[in-house]
Amino acid sequence: MRLLTFLARRFIAGDTVENAISAVKNLNASGMTATLDILGENVKNQEQAIRTADSYISVLQTIADTGINSNISIKLTQMGLDISDQFCFDNVSRILDKAENLNIFVRIDMESSKYTERTLQLVYRWHEEYPNIGTVIQSYLYRSENDIKELNERQIRVRLCKGAYKEPKSAAFASKDDVNSNFIELTEMLIKDGNYPAIGSHDGAMVKAGMDLANKYSRSKDDFEFQMLYGVNRSAQRELVEHNYRMRIYTPFGTHWMPYYFRRLRERKENIIFIARHLFKD
Ligand code: FDA
């Protein structure tokens, strides 16, 4: 277990908010911004969901006090979506109030497809009161084209990513090629009509498509951003900054790192090999 914790450090900024702030300071010093995520999901009890929302409120204050360049990302199942939509709405509204007072952007992450519709309906409700909110769309879902149309119409900011959950064939493309070509089509919709889109991928082909489409539609480098995960493809992160693109790093911290960590491992066979090599070496 201690070894697993040690290995997870590659993708996680640490257990505490202090660890996370110091990681963000380093990112800022290298020309990157961040989005802070308190690890955790599928919380079933109200007290825990309320406590986590309180922790986010305190993170927002710390961002303001330290002057680091970061916003926050939130998972709704950590905020009580499995308890009820209204409970989750009220709990996250407290965070959004604080974020609005401090003028800090809040991103609602997207979880598995069984939550997509409810997540978007909540985002639409919040956005009427808090314009500083955005969400995430996954290119592996068939529904995403329609969702982006709606989000663009409402001018709600979108982070596009491929999608990290195990999905049924009834909801999501099974082949990588389909997920990738949909990613490029959705990027085009966002670059053309979206509000400050974020392209979240470590895939060189997706990054290149984003750059080409920004040129095609004359979207300036200051009017969209690339996003990558903490500890993933750091050379590409640096290279984008060197070419004056905006680069935001999704920076998770906290002790509930297992589900996040295993999603990262699944994404790349080299990650599994890296773990296996450490676990089985004597
Ligand atoms: P993919 O995993 O298909 O990799 C394609 C290529 O990228 C590789 O062949 C390689 O060339 C390159 N690459 C990937 N990893 C590399 C590495 N470690 N080193 C070097 N090259 C590497 N998902 C979700 O469902 N909901 C969400 O809210 C979010 N949020 C989110 C935020 C941000 C900022 C990012 C970047 C990603 C997410 N995700 C997510 C995760 C996302 O859906 C997806 O699972 C991962 O980003 C992996 O997909 P990629 O697009 O990186 O390409």
Coordinates of C-alpha atoms and ligand atoms in Angstrom, one line a residue:
M1 CA 0.0 0.0 0.0
R2 CA 2.8 2.4 0.9
L3 CA 4.4 1.6 -2.5
L4 CA 1.1 2.3 -4.3
T5 CA 0.8 5.6 -2.5
F6 CA 4.3 6.5 -3.5
L7 CA 3.6 5.6 -7.1
A8 CA 0.4 7.6 -7.2
R9 CA 2.4 10.7 -6.3
R10 CA 3.2 11.0 -9.9
F11 CA -0.4 12.0 -10.7
I12 CA -1.4 13.7 -7.4
A13 CA 0.0 16.9 -5.9
G14 CA -0.1 15.5 -2.3
D15 CA -2.4 14.9 0.6
T16 CA -2.9 18.5 1.8
V17 CA -3.9 21.8 0.5
E18 CA -0.4 23.1 1.4
N19 CA 1.1 20.4 -0.9
A20 CA -1.3 21.5 -3.7
I21 CA -0.6 25.2 -3.3
S22 CA 3.1 24.6 -3.5
A23 CA 2.6 22.4 -6.7
V24 CA 0.5 25.2 -8.2
K25 CA 3.2 27.8 -7.4
N26 CA 5.7 25.7 -9.3
L27 CA 3.3 25.4 -12.2
N28 CA 2.7 29.1 -12.2
A29 CA 6.4 29.7 -12.2
S30 CA 6.7 27.6 -15.4
G31 CA 4.0 29.7 -17.1
M32 CA 1.1 27.4 -16.5
T33 CA -2.2 27.9 -14.7
A34 CA -4.0 25.2 -12.7
T35 CA -7.4 23.9 -11.7
L36 CA -7.4 22.4 -8.2
D37 CA -9.4 19.2 -7.5
I38 CA -10.1 17.7 -4.1
L39 CA -10.0 14.0 -4.7
G40 CA -13.2 12.0 -4.0
E41 CA -16.4 10.8 -5.6
N42 CA -19.7 8.9 -5.0
V43 CA -20.2 10.3 -1.5
K44 CA -23.3 8.7 0.0
N45 CA -23.6 10.7 3.2
Q46 CA -24.7 14.3 3.6
E47 CA -22.2 15.3 6.3
Q48 CA -19.3 14.2 4.2
A49 CA -20.6 16.1 1.1
I50 CA -21.1 19.2 3.2
R51 CA -17.6 18.9 4.7
T52 CA -16.1 18.6 1.2
A53 CA -18.0 21.6 0.0
D54 CA -16.6 23.5 3.1
S55 CA -13.1 22.4 2.1
Y56 CA -13.6 23.7 -1.4
I57 CA -14.8 27.1 0.1
S58 CA -11.6 27.2 2.1
V59 CA -9.5 26.3 -1.0
L60 CA -11.1 29.3 -2.8
Q61 CA -10.1 31.6 0.1
T62 CA -6.6 30.1 0.0
I63 CA -6.3 30.7 -3.8
A64 CA -7.3 34.4 -3.2
D65 CA -5.0 34.8 -0.1
T66 CA -1.9 33.3 -1.8
G67 CA -2.6 34.9 -5.2
I68 CA -1.9 31.7 -7.1
N69 CA -3.3 31.4 -10.6
S70 CA -5.8 28.6 -10.2
N71 CA -9.5 27.9 -10.4
I72 CA -11.3 24.7 -9.1
S73 CA -12.8 21.6 -10.6
I74 CA -15.6 19.7 -8.8
K75 CA -17.2 16.3 -9.2
L76 CA -21.0 16.3 -8.4
T77 CA -21.1 12.8 -6.9
Q78 CA -18.7 14.2 -4.3
M79 CA -21.2 16.9 -3.6
G80 CA -24.1 14.6 -3.0
L81 CA -25.6 13.9 -6.5
D82 CA -26.2 10.3 -5.3
I83 CA -28.3 11.7 -2.4
S84 CA -30.5 14.1 -4.5
D85 CA -30.3 16.7 -7.1
Q86 CA -31.7 19.4 -4.8
F87 CA -29.2 18.6 -2.0
C88 CA -26.3 18.7 -4.5
F89 CA -27.7 22.0 -6.0
D90 CA -27.8 23.7 -2.6
N91 CA -24.4 22.3 -1.5
V92 CA -22.6 23.4 -4.7
S93 CA -24.4 26.8 -4.7
R94 CA -22.5 27.6 -1.5
I95 CA -19.2 27.1 -3.3
L96 CA -20.4 29.1 -6.3
D97 CA -21.4 32.0 -4.0
K98 CA -17.9 32.1 -2.6
A99 CA -16.3 31.8 -6.0
E100 CA -18.4 34.6 -7.4
N101 CA -17.3 36.9 -4.5
L102 CA -13.7 36.1 -5.2
N103 CA -14.1 36.1 -9.0
I104 CA -12.8 32.5 -9.4
F105 CA -14.0 30.2 -12.1
V106 CA -15.6 26.8 -11.2
R107 CA -15.5 23.8 -13.5
I108 CA -18.0 20.9 -13.0
D109 CA -16.2 17.7 -14.1
M110 CA -18.2 15.1 -16.0
E111 CA -18.5 11.6 -14.6
S112 CA -20.0 8.5 -16.1
S113 CA -22.9 8.7 -18.6
K114 CA -25.5 7.8 -16.1
Y115 CA -24.9 11.3 -14.6
T116 CA -24.5 13.3 -17.8
E117 CA -28.1 14.6 -18.2
R118 CA -28.5 15.5 -14.5
T119 CA -25.1 17.2 -14.4
L120 CA -26.0 19.4 -17.4
Q121 CA -29.4 20.3 -16.1
L122 CA -27.8 21.4 -12.8
V123 CA -25.1 23.4 -14.7
Y124 CA -27.8 25.2 -16.7
R125 CA -29.6 26.1 -13.5
W126 CA -26.5 27.4 -11.8
H127 CA -25.3 29.3 -14.9
E128 CA -28.4 31.5 -14.8
E129 CA -27.2 32.8 -11.4
Y130 CA -23.4 32.2 -11.7
P131 CA -21.9 33.0 -15.1
N132 CA -18.4 31.9 -13.7
I133 CA -19.3 28.2 -14.2
G134 CA -18.4 25.7 -16.9
T135 CA -18.4 22.0 -17.5
V136 CA -16.9 19.1 -19.4
I137 CA -18.0 17.2 -22.5
Q138 CA -16.6 13.8 -23.4
S139 CA -16.0 13.0 -27.1
Y140 CA -16.7 9.3 -26.6
L141 CA -20.5 9.9 -26.0
Y142 CA -22.9 10.0 -28.9
R143 CA -24.9 12.8 -27.3
S144 CA -22.0 15.2 -27.1
E145 CA -22.6 17.0 -30.4
N146 CA -26.1 18.1 -29.2
D147 CA -24.8 19.0 -25.8
I148 CA -22.2 21.3 -27.3
K149 CA -24.8 23.0 -29.5
E150 CA -26.8 23.8 -26.3
L151 CA -23.7 24.8 -24.3
N152 CA -22.5 27.1 -27.1
E153 CA -25.9 28.7 -27.4
R154 CA -25.9 29.4 -23.7
Q155 CA -22.2 30.5 -23.9
I156 CA -21.2 28.1 -21.1
R157 CA -17.5 27.3 -21.1
V158 CA -16.6 23.7 -22.0
R159 CA -13.6 21.6 -21.4
L160 CA -13.5 18.9 -24.1
C161 CA -11.9 15.5 -23.2
K162 CA -12.2 12.0 -24.6
G163 CA -13.8 10.5 -21.5
A164 CA -12.4 8.3 -18.8
Y165 CA -15.2 5.9 -17.6
K166 CA -16.2 2.5 -18.8
E167 CA -19.3 3.1 -20.9
P168 CA -21.8 0.8 -22.6
K169 CA -21.9 0.6 -26.4
S170 CA -25.4 2.1 -26.3
A171 CA -23.9 5.4 -25.0
A172 CA -20.4 5.7 -26.3
F173 CA -18.2 5.0 -29.3
A174 CA -16.2 1.9 -28.7
S175 CA -13.4 2.5 -31.2
K176 CA -10.5 5.0 -30.5
D177 CA -10.7 6.3 -34.1
D178 CA -14.4 7.3 -33.6
V179 CA -13.6 8.9 -30.3
N180 CA -10.7 10.8 -31.9
S181 CA -12.6 12.0 -35.0
N182 CA -15.5 13.1 -32.8
F183 CA -13.0 15.0 -30.6
I184 CA -11.9 16.9 -33.6
E185 CA -15.4 17.7 -34.8
L186 CA -16.4 18.9 -31.4
T187 CA -13.2 21.0 -31.1
E188 CA -14.3 22.7 -34.3
M189 CA -17.7 23.5 -32.9
L190 CA -16.1 24.9 -29.7
I191 CA -13.4 26.9 -31.5
K192 CA -15.9 28.3 -33.9
D193 CA -18.8 29.3 -31.5
G194 CA -17.8 28.4 -28.0
N195 CA -16.9 30.6 -25.0
Y196 CA -13.2 30.3 -24.1
P197 CA -13.0 26.6 -24.9
A198 CA -10.5 24.2 -23.2
I199 CA -9.0 21.3 -25.1
G200 CA -8.2 18.6 -22.5
S201 CA -5.9 16.0 -24.1
H202 CA -2.4 14.7 -24.0
D203 CA -2.8 13.4 -27.5
G204 CA -0.5 15.2 -29.9
A205 CA -3.0 14.8 -32.8
M206 CA -5.8 16.4 -30.7
V207 CA -3.5 19.2 -29.7
K208 CA -2.4 19.8 -33.3
A209 CA -6.1 19.8 -34.4
G210 CA -6.8 22.5 -31.8
M211 CA -4.0 24.7 -33.0
D212 CA -5.0 24.3 -36.7
L213 CA -8.7 25.0 -36.0
A214 CA -7.8 28.1 -33.9
N215 CA -5.8 29.3 -37.0
K216 CA -8.7 28.5 -39.3
Y217 CA -11.2 30.5 -37.3
S218 CA -8.7 33.2 -36.3
R219 CA -9.2 32.5 -32.6
S220 CA -6.3 34.1 -30.7
K221 CA -4.0 32.1 -28.4
D222 CA -5.5 34.1 -25.5
D223 CA -9.1 33.0 -26.3
F224 CA -8.8 29.3 -25.6
E225 CA -6.6 27.0 -23.6
F226 CA -5.1 23.6 -23.6
Q227 CA -5.4 21.5 -20.4
M228 CA -3.5 18.4 -19.3
L229 CA -3.4 16.3 -16.1
Y230 CA -0.8 16.8 -13.4
G231 CA 2.2 14.5 -14.1
V232 CA 1.0 13.4 -17.6
N233 CA 3.1 14.3 -20.7
R234 CA 5.1 17.1 -19.0
S235 CA 7.2 17.6 -22.1
A236 CA 4.1 18.5 -24.2
Q237 CA 3.0 20.8 -21.4
R238 CA 6.3 22.7 -21.5
E239 CA 6.4 22.8 -25.3
L240 CA 3.0 24.4 -25.5
V241 CA 4.0 27.1 -23.0
E242 CA 7.2 27.8 -25.1
H243 CA 4.9 28.4 -28.1
N244 CA 2.8 30.9 -26.1
Y245 CA -0.2 28.7 -25.8
R246 CA -2.2 28.8 -22.6
M247 CA -1.7 25.6 -20.6
R248 CA -3.8 24.7 -17.5
I249 CA -2.9 21.7 -15.3
Y250 CA -5.6 19.7 -13.6
T251 CA -4.1 19.3 -10.1
P252 CA -5.8 16.8 -7.8
F253 CA -4.9 16.5 -4.2
G254 CA -6.2 14.7 -1.1
T255 CA -6.3 11.2 0.3
H256 CA -9.1 9.6 -1.7
W257 CA -6.9 9.0 -4.7
M258 CA -7.7 5.4 -5.7
P259 CA -10.4 5.7 -8.4
Y260 CA -8.7 8.7 -10.0
Y261 CA -5.4 6.9 -10.0
F262 CA -6.8 3.7 -11.5
R263 CA -8.4 5.7 -14.3
R264 CA -5.0 7.1 -15.1
L265 CA -3.4 3.7 -15.1
R266 CA -6.0 2.2 -17.5
E267 CA -5.3 5.0 -20.0
R268 CA -1.9 3.9 -20.9
K269 CA -0.2 0.6 -21.0
E270 CA 3.2 2.2 -20.2
N271 CA 1.6 3.3 -16.8
I272 CA 0.8 -0.3 -16.0
I273 CA 4.2 -1.4 -17.0
F274 CA 5.7 1.4 -14.8
I275 CA 3.7 0.1 -11.8
A276 CA 4.4 -3.6 -12.5
R277 CA 8.1 -2.9 -12.7
H278 CA 8.1 -1.2 -9.3
L279 CA 5.8 -3.7 -7.6
F280 CA 7.7 -6.7 -8.7
K281 CA 11.2 -5.5 -8.5
D282 CA 13.1 -6.9 -5.5
Ligands
FDA1 P1 -5.2 9.1 -24.9 O1 -5.2 8.5 -23.5 O2 -6.1 8.5 -26.0 O3 -3.7 9.1 -25.4 C1 -3.4 9.4 -26.7 C2 -2.0 9.7 -26.9 O4 -1.6 10.8 -26.0 C3 -1.0 8.7 -26.6 O5 -0.9 7.7 -27.6 C4 0.2 9.5 -26.4 O6 0.7 9.9 -27.7 C5 -0.3 10.7 -25.7 N1 -0.1 10.5 -24.3 C6 -1.1 10.1 -23.4 N2 -0.5 10.0 -22.1 C7 0.8 10.3 -22.3 C8 1.9 10.4 -21.4 N3 1.7 10.0 -20.1 N4 3.1 10.7 -21.8 C9 3.3 10.9 -23.1 N5 2.3 10.9 -24.0 C10 1.0 10.6 -23.6 N6 -12.4 12.6 -18.2 C11 -13.7 12.6 -17.9 O7 -14.4 11.6 -18.1 N7 -14.3 13.6 -17.2 C12 -13.6 14.7 -16.8 O8 -14.2 15.6 -16.2 C13 -12.2 14.8 -17.2 N8 -11.5 15.9 -16.9 C14 -10.2 16.0 -17.5 C15 -9.5 17.1 -17.4 C16 -8.3 17.3 -18.1 C17 -7.5 18.6 -17.9 C18 -7.8 16.2 -18.9 C19 -6.5 16.4 -19.6 C20 -8.4 15.1 -18.9 C21 -9.7 14.9 -18.3 N9 -10.4 13.7 -18.3 C22 -11.7 13.7 -17.9 C23 -9.7 12.5 -18.8 C24 -9.9 12.3 -20.3 O9 -11.2 12.0 -20.6 C25 -9.0 11.1 -20.8 O10 -9.4 9.9 -20.1 C26 -7.5 11.3 -20.6 O11 -7.2 12.7 -20.8 C27 -6.7 10.5 -21.6 O12 -7.1 10.8 -23.0 P2 -6.1 11.7 -23.9 O13 -6.9 12.6 -24.7 O14 -5.0 12.3 -23.1 O15 -5.5 10.6 -25.0

